[in-house]
Tab-separated table of N, CA and C in Angstrom:
chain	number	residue	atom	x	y	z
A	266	UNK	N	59.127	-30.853	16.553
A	266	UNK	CA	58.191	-30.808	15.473
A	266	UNK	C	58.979	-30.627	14.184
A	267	UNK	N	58.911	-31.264	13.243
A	267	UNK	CA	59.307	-31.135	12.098
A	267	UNK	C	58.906	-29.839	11.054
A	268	UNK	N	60.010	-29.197	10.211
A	268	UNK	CA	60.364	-28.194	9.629
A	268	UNK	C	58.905	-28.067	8.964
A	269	UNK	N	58.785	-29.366	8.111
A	269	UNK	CA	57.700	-28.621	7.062
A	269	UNK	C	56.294	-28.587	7.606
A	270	UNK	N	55.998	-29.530	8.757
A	270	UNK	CA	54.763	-28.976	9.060
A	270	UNK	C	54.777	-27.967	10.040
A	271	UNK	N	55.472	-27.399	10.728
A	271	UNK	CA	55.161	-26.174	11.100
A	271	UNK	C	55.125	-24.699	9.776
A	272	UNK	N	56.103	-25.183	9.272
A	272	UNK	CA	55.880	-23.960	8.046
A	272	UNK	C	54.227	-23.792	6.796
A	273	UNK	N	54.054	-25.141	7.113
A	273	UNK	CA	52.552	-25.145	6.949
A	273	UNK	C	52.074	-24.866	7.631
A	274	UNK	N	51.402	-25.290	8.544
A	274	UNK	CA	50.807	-24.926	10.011
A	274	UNK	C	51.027	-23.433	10.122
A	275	UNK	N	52.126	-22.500	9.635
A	275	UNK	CA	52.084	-20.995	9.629
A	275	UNK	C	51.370	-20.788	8.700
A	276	UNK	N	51.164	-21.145	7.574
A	276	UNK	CA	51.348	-20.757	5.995
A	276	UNK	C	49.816	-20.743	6.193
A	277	UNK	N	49.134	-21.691	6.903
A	277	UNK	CA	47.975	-21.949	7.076
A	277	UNK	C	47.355	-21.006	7.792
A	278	UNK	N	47.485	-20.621	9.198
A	278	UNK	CA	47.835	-19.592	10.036
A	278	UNK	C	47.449	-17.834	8.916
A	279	UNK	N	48.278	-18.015	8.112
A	279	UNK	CA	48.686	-16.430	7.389
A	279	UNK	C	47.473	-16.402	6.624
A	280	UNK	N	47.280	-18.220	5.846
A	280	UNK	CA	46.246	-17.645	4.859
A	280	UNK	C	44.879	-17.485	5.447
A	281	UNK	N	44.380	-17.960	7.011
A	281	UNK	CA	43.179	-17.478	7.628
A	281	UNK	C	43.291	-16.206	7.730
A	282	UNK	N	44.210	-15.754	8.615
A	282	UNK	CA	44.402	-14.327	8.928
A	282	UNK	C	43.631	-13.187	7.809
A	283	UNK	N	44.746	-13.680	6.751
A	283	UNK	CA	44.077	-12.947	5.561
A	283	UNK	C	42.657	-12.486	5.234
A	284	UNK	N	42.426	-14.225	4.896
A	284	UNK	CA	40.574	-14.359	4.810
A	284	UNK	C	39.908	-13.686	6.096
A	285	UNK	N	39.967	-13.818	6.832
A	285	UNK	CA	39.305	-13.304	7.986
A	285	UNK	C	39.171	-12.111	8.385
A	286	UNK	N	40.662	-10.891	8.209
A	286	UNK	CA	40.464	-9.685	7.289
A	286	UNK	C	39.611	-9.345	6.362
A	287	UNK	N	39.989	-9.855	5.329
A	287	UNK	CA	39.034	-9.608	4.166
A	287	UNK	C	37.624	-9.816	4.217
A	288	UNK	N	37.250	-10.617	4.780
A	288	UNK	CA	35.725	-10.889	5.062
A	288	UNK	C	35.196	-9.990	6.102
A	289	UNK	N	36.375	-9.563	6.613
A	289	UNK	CA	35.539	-8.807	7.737
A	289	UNK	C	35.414	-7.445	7.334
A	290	UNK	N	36.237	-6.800	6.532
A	290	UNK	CA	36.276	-5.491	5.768
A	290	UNK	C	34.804	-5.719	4.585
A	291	UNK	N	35.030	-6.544	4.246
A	291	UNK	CA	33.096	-7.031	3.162
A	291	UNK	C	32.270	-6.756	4.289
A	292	UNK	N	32.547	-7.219	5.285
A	292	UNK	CA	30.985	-7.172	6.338
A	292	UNK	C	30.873	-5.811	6.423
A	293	UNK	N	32.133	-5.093	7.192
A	293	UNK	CA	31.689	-3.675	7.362
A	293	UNK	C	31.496	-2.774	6.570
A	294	UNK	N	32.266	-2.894	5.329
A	294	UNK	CA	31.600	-1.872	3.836
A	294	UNK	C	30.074	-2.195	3.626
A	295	UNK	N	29.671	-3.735	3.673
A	295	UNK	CA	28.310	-4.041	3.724
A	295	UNK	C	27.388	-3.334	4.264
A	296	UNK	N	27.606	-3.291	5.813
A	296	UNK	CA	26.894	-2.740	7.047
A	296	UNK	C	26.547	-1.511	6.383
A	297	UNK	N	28.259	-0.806	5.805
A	297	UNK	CA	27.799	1.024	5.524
A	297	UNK	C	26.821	0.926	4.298
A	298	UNK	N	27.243	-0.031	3.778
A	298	UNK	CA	26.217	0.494	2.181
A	298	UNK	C	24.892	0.388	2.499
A	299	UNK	N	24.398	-0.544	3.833
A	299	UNK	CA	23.194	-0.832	3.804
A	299	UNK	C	22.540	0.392	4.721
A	300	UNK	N	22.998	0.783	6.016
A	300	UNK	CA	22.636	1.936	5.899
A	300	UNK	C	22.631	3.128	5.104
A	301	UNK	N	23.320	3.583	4.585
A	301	UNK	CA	23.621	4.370	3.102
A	301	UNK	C	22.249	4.539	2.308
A	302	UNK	N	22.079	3.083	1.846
A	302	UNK	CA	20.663	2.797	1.546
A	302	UNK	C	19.354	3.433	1.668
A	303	UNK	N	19.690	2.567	3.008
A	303	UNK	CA	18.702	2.398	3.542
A	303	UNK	C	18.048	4.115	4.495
A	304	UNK	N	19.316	5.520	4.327
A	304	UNK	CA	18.716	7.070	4.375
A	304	UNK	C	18.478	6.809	3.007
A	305	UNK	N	18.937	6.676	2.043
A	305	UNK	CA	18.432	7.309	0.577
A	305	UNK	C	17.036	7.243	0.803
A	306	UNK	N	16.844	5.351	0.978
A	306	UNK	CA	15.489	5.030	0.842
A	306	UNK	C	14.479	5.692	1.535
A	307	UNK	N	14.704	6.328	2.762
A	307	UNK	CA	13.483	6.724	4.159
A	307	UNK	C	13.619	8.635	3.209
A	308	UNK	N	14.590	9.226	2.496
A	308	UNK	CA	14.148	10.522	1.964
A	308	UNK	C	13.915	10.496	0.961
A	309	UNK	N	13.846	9.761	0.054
A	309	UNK	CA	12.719	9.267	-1.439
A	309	UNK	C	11.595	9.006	-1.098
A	310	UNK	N	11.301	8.407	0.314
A	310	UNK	CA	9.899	8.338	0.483
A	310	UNK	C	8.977	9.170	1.176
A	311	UNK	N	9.694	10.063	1.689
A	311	UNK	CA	9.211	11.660	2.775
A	311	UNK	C	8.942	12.307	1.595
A	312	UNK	N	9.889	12.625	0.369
A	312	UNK	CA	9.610	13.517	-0.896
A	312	UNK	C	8.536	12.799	-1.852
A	313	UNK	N	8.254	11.910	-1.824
A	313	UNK	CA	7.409	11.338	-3.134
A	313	UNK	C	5.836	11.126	-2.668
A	314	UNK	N	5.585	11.883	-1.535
A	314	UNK	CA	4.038	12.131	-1.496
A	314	UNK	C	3.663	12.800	-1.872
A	315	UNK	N	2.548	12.364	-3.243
A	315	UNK	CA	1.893	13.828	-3.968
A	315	UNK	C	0.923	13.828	-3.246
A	316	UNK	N	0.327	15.310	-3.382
A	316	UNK	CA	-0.748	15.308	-3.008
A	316	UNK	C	-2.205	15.318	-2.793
A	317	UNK	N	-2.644	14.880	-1.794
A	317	UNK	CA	-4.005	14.497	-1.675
A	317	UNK	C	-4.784	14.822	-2.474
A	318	UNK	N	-5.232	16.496	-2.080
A	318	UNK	CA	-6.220	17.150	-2.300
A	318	UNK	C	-6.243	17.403	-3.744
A	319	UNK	N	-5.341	17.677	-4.413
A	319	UNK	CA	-5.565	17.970	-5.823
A	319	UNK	C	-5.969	16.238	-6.256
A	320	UNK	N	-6.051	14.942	-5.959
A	320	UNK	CA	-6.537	14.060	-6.382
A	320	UNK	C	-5.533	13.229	-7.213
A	321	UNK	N	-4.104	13.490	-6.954
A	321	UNK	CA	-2.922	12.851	-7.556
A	321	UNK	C	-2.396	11.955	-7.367
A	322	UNK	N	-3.278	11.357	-6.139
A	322	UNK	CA	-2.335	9.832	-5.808
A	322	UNK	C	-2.626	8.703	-6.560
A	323	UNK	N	-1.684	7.852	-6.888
A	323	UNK	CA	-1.861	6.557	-8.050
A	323	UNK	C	-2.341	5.683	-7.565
A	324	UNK	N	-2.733	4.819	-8.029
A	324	UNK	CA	-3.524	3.565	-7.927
A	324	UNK	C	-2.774	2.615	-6.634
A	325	UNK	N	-1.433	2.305	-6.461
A	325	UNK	CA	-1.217	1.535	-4.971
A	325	UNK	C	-1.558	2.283	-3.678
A	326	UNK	N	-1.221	3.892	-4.032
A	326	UNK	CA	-1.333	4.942	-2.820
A	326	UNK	C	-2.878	4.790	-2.726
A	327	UNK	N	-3.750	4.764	-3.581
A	327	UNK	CA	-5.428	5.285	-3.589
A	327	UNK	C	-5.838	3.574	-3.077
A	328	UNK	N	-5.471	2.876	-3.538
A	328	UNK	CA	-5.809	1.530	-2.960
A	328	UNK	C	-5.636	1.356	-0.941
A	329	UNK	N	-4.537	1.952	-1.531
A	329	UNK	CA	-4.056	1.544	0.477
A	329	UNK	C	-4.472	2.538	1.248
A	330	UNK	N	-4.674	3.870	1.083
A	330	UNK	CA	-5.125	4.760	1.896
A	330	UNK	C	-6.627	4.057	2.125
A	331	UNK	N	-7.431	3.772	0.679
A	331	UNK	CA	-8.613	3.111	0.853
A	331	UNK	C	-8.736	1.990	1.992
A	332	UNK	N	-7.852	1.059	1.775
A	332	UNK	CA	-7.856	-0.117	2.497
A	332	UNK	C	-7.637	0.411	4.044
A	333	UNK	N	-6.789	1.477	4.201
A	333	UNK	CA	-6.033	1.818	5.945
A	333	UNK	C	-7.712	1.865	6.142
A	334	UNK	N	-8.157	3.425	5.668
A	334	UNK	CA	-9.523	3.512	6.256
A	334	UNK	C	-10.561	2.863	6.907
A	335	UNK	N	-10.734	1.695	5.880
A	335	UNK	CA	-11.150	0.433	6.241
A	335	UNK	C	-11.230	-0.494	7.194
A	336	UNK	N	-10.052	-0.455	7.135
A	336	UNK	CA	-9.553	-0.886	8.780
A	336	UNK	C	-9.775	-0.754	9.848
A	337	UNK	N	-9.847	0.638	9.585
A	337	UNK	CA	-10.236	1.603	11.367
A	337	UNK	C	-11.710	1.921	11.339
A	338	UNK	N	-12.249	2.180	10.123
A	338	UNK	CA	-13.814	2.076	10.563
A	338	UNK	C	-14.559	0.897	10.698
A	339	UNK	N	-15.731	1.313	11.888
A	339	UNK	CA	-16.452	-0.008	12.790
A	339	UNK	C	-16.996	-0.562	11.635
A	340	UNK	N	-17.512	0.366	10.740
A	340	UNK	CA	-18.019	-0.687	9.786
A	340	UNK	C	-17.568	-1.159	8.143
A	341	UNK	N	-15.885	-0.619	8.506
A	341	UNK	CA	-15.079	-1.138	7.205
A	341	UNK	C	-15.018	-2.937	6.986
A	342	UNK	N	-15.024	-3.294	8.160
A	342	UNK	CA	-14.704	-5.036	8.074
A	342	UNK	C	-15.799	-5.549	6.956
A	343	UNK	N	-16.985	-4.334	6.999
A	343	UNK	CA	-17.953	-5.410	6.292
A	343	UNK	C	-17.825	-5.299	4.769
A	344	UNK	N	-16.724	-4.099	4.591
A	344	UNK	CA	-17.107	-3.850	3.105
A	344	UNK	C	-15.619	-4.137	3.066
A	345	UNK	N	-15.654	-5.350	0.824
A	345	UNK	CA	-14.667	-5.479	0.987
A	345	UNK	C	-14.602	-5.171	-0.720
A	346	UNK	N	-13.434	-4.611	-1.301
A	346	UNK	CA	-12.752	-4.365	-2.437
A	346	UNK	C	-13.271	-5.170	-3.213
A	347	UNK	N	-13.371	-5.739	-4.274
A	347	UNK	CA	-13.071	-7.008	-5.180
A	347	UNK	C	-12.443	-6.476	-6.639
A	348	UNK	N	-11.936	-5.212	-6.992
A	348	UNK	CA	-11.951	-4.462	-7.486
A	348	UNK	C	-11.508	-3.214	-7.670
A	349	UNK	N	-9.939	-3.080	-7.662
A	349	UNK	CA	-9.445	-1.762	-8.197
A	349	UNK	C	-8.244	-1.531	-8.796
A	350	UNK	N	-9.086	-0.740	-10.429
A	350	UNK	CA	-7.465	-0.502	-10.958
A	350	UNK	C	-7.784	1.189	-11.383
A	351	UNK	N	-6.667	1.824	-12.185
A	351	UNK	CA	-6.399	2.823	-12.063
A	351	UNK	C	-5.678	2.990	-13.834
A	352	UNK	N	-6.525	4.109	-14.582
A	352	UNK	CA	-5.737	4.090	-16.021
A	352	UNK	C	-4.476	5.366	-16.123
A	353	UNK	N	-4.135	5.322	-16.964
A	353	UNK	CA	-2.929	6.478	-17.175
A	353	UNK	C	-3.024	7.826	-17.184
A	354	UNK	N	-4.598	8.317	-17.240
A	354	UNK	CA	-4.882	9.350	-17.275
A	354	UNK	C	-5.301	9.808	-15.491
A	355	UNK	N	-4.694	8.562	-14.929
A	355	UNK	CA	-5.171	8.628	-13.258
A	355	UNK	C	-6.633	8.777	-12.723
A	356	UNK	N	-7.358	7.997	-13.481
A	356	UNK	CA	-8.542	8.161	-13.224
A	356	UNK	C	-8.637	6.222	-12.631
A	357	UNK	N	-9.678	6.157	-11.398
A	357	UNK	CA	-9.648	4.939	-10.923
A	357	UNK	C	-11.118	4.699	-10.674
A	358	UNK	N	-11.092	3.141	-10.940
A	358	UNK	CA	-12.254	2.684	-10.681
A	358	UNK	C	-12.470	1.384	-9.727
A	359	UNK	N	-13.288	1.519	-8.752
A	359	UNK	CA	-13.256	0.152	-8.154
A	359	UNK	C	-14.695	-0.091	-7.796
A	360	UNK	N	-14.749	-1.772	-7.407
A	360	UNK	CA	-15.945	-2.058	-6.901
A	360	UNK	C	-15.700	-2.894	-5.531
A	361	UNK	N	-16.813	-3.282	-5.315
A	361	UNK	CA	-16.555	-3.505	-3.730
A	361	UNK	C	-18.284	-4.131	-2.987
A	362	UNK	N	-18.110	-4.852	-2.057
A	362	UNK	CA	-19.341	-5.341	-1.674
A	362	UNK	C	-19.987	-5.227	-0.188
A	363	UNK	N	-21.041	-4.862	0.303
A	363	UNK	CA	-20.829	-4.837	1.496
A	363	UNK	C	-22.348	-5.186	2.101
A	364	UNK	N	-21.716	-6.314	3.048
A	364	UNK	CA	-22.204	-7.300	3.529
A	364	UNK	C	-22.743	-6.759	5.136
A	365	UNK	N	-24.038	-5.675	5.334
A	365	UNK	CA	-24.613	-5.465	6.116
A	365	UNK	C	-25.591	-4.677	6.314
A	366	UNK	N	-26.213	-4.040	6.729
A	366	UNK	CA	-27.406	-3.097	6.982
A	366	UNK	C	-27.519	-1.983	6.204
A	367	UNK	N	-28.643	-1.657	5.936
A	367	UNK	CA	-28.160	-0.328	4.731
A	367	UNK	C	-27.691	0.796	5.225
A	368	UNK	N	-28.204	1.183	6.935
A	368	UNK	CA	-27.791	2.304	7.725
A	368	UNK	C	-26.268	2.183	8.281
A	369	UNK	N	-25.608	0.826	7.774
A	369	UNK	CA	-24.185	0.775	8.492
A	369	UNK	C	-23.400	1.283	7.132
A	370	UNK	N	-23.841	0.797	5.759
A	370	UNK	CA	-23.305	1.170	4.575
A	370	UNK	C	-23.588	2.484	4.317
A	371	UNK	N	-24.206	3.216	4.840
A	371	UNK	CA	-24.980	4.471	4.311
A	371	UNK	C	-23.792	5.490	5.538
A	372	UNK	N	-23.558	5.276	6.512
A	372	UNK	CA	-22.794	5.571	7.680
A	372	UNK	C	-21.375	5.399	6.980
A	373	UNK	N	-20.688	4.663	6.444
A	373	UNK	CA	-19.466	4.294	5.867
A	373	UNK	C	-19.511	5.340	4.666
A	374	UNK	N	-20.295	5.248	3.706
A	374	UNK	CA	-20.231	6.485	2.789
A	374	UNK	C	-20.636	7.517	2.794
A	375	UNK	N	-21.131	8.257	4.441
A	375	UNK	CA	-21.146	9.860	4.868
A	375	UNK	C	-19.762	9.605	5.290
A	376	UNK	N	-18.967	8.899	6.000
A	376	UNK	CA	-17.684	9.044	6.478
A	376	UNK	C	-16.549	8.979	5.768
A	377	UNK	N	-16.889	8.250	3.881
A	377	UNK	CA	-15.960	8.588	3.464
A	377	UNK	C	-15.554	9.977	2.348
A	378	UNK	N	-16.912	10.093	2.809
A	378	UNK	CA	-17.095	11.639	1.882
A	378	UNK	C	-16.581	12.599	2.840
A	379	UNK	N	-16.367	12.672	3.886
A	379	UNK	CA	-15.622	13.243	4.221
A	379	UNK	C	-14.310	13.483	4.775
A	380	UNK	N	-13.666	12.533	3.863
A	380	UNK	CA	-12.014	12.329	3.925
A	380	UNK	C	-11.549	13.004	2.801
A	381	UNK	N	-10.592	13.786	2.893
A	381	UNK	CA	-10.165	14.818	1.843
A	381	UNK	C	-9.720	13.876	0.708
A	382	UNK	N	-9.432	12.755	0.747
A	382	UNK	CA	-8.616	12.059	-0.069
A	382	UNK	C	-9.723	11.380	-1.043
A	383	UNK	N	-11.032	11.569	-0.776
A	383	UNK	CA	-11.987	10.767	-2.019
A	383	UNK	C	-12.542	11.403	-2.743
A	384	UNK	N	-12.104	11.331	-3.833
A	384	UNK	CA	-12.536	12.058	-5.160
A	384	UNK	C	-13.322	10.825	-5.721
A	385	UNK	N	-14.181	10.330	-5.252
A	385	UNK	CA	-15.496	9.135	-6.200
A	385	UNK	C	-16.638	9.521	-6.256
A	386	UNK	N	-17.095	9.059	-7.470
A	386	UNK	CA	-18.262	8.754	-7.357
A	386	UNK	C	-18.787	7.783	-7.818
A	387	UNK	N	-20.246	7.289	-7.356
A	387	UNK	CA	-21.012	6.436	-7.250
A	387	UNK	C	-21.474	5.999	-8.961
A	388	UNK	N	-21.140	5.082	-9.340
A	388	UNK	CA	-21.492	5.142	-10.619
A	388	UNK	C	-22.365	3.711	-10.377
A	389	UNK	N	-22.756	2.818	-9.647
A	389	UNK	CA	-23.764	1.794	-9.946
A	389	UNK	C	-23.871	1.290	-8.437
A	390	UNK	N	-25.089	0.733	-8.387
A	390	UNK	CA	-25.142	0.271	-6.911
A	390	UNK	C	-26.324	-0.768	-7.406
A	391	UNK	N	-26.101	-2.162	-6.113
A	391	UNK	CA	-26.587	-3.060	-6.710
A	391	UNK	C	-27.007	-4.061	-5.078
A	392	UNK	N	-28.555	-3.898	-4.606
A	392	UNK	CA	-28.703	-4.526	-3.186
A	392	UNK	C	-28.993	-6.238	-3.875
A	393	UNK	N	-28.287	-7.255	-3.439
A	393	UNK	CA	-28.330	-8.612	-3.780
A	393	UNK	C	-28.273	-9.103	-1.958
A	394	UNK	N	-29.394	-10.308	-2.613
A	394	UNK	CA	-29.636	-11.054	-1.203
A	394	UNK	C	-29.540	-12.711	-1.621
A	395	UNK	N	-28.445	-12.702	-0.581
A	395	UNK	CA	-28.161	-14.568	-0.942
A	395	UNK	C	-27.514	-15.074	0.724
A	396	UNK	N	-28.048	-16.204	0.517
A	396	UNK	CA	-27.756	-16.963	2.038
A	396	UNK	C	-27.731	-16.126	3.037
A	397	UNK	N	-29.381	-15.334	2.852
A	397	UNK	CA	-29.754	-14.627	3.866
A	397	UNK	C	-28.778	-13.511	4.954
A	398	UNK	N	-27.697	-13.083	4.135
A	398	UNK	CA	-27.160	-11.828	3.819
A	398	UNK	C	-27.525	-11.248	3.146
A	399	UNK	N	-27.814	-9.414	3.107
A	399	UNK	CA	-28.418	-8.424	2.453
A	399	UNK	C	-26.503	-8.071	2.126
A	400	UNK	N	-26.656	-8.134	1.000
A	400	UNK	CA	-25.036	-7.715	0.199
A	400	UNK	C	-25.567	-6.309	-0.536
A	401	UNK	N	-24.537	-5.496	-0.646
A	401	UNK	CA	-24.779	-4.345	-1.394
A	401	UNK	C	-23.784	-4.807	-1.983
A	402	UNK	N	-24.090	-4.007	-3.814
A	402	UNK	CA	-22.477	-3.864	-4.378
A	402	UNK	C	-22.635	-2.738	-4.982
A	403	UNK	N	-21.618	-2.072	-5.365
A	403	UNK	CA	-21.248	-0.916	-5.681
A	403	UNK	C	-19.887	-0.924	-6.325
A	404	UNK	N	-19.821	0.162	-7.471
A	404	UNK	CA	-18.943	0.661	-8.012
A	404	UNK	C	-18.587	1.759	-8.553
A	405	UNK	N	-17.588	3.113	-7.874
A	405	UNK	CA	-17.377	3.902	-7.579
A	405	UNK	C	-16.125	4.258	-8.588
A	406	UNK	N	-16.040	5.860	-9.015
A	406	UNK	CA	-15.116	6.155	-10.143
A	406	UNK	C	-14.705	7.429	-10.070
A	407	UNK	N	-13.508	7.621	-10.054
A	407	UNK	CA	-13.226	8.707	-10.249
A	407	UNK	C	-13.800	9.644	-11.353
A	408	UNK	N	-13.963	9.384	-12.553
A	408	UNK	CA	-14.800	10.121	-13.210
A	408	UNK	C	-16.674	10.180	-12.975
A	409	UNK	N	-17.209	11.447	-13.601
A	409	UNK	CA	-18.236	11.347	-12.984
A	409	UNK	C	-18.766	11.916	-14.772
A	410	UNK	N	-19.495	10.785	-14.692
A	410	UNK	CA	-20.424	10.475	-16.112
A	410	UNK	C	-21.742	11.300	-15.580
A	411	UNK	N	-22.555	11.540	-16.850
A	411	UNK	CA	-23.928	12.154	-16.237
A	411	UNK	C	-24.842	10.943	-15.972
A	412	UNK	N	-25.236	10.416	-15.646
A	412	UNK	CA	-25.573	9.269	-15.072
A	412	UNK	C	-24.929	8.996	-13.381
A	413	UNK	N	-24.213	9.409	-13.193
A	413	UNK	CA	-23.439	9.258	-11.826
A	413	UNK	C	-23.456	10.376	-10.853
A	414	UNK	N	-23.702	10.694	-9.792
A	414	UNK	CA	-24.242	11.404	-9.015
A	414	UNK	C	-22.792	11.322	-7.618
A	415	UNK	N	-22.378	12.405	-6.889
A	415	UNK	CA	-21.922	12.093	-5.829
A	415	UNK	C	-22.467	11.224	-4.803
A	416	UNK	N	-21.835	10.700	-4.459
A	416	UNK	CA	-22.179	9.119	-2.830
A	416	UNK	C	-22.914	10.170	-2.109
A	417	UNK	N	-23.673	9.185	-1.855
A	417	UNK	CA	-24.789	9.442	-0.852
A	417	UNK	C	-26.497	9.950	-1.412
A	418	UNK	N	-25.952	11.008	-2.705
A	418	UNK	CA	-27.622	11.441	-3.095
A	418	UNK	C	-27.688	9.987	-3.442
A	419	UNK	N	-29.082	10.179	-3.875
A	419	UNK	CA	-30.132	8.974	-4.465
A	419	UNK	C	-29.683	8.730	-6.279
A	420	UNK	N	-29.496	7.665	-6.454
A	420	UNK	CA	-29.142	7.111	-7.976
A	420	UNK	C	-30.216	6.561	-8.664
């Protein structure tokens, strides 16, 4: 075999070696930083639950706890959001529609009055009937105007 292509053929050889080192030291500093991370991330999020009961959670937390609920009650499927934001003074308002019996809607708001996490009240309610669905709508607020009554009495 001739001189200069084997000394290439090394040269070539040395400069993979290299790269292949080096890339592989990036992968594993990678790996650590991403776990690294990825504890910061899981104990920023164990510490940053305010809490419930004093009525402090913000508008994505008050949305999604809303929505989990929903979920799991038999008669959450029927009621659905169309409606919620939240101002700076943390006061939130949403509306929402629900598409069934008045004793299944009336059952959904004894059950959510008694979740520590709902600070609403009932500020308008509205029974609409179209394509022979009985729709309720409603819209519920954290503040409570005199005009607005806690869920469930009569409005």
């Amino acid at each position: 075999m001739k001189t200069w292509i084997l000394v290439l053929l090394v040269g070539f050889i040395a400069v993979a070696g290299y790269q292949f080192g080096f890339y592989r030291g990036k992968l594993v500093a990678s790996a650590a930083e991403k776990a690294r991370i990825n504890d910061v991330l899981t104990r920023s999020r164990k510490h940053e639950q305010p809490s419930i009961r004093h009525g402090t959670r913000t508008f994505p937390q008050r949305s999604v706890v809303l929505t989990d609920f929903l979920n799991t009650h038999p008669n959450g499927k029927a009621f659905t959001l169309t409606a919620f934001q939240c101002d700076a003074s943390d006061a939130c308002e949403f509306t929402a529609r629900y598409a069934g019996d008045n004793d299944g809607f009336l059952r959904l708001i004894h059950d959510l009055q008694q979740q520590d996490w709902w600070h609403f009240y009932e500020s308008k309610r509205r029974a609409v009937s179209g394509d022979g669905i009985a729709t309720i709508e409603v819209t519920f607020s954290t503040r409570k105007t005199l005009s607005s009554q806690k869920l469930g009495q009569a409005s």
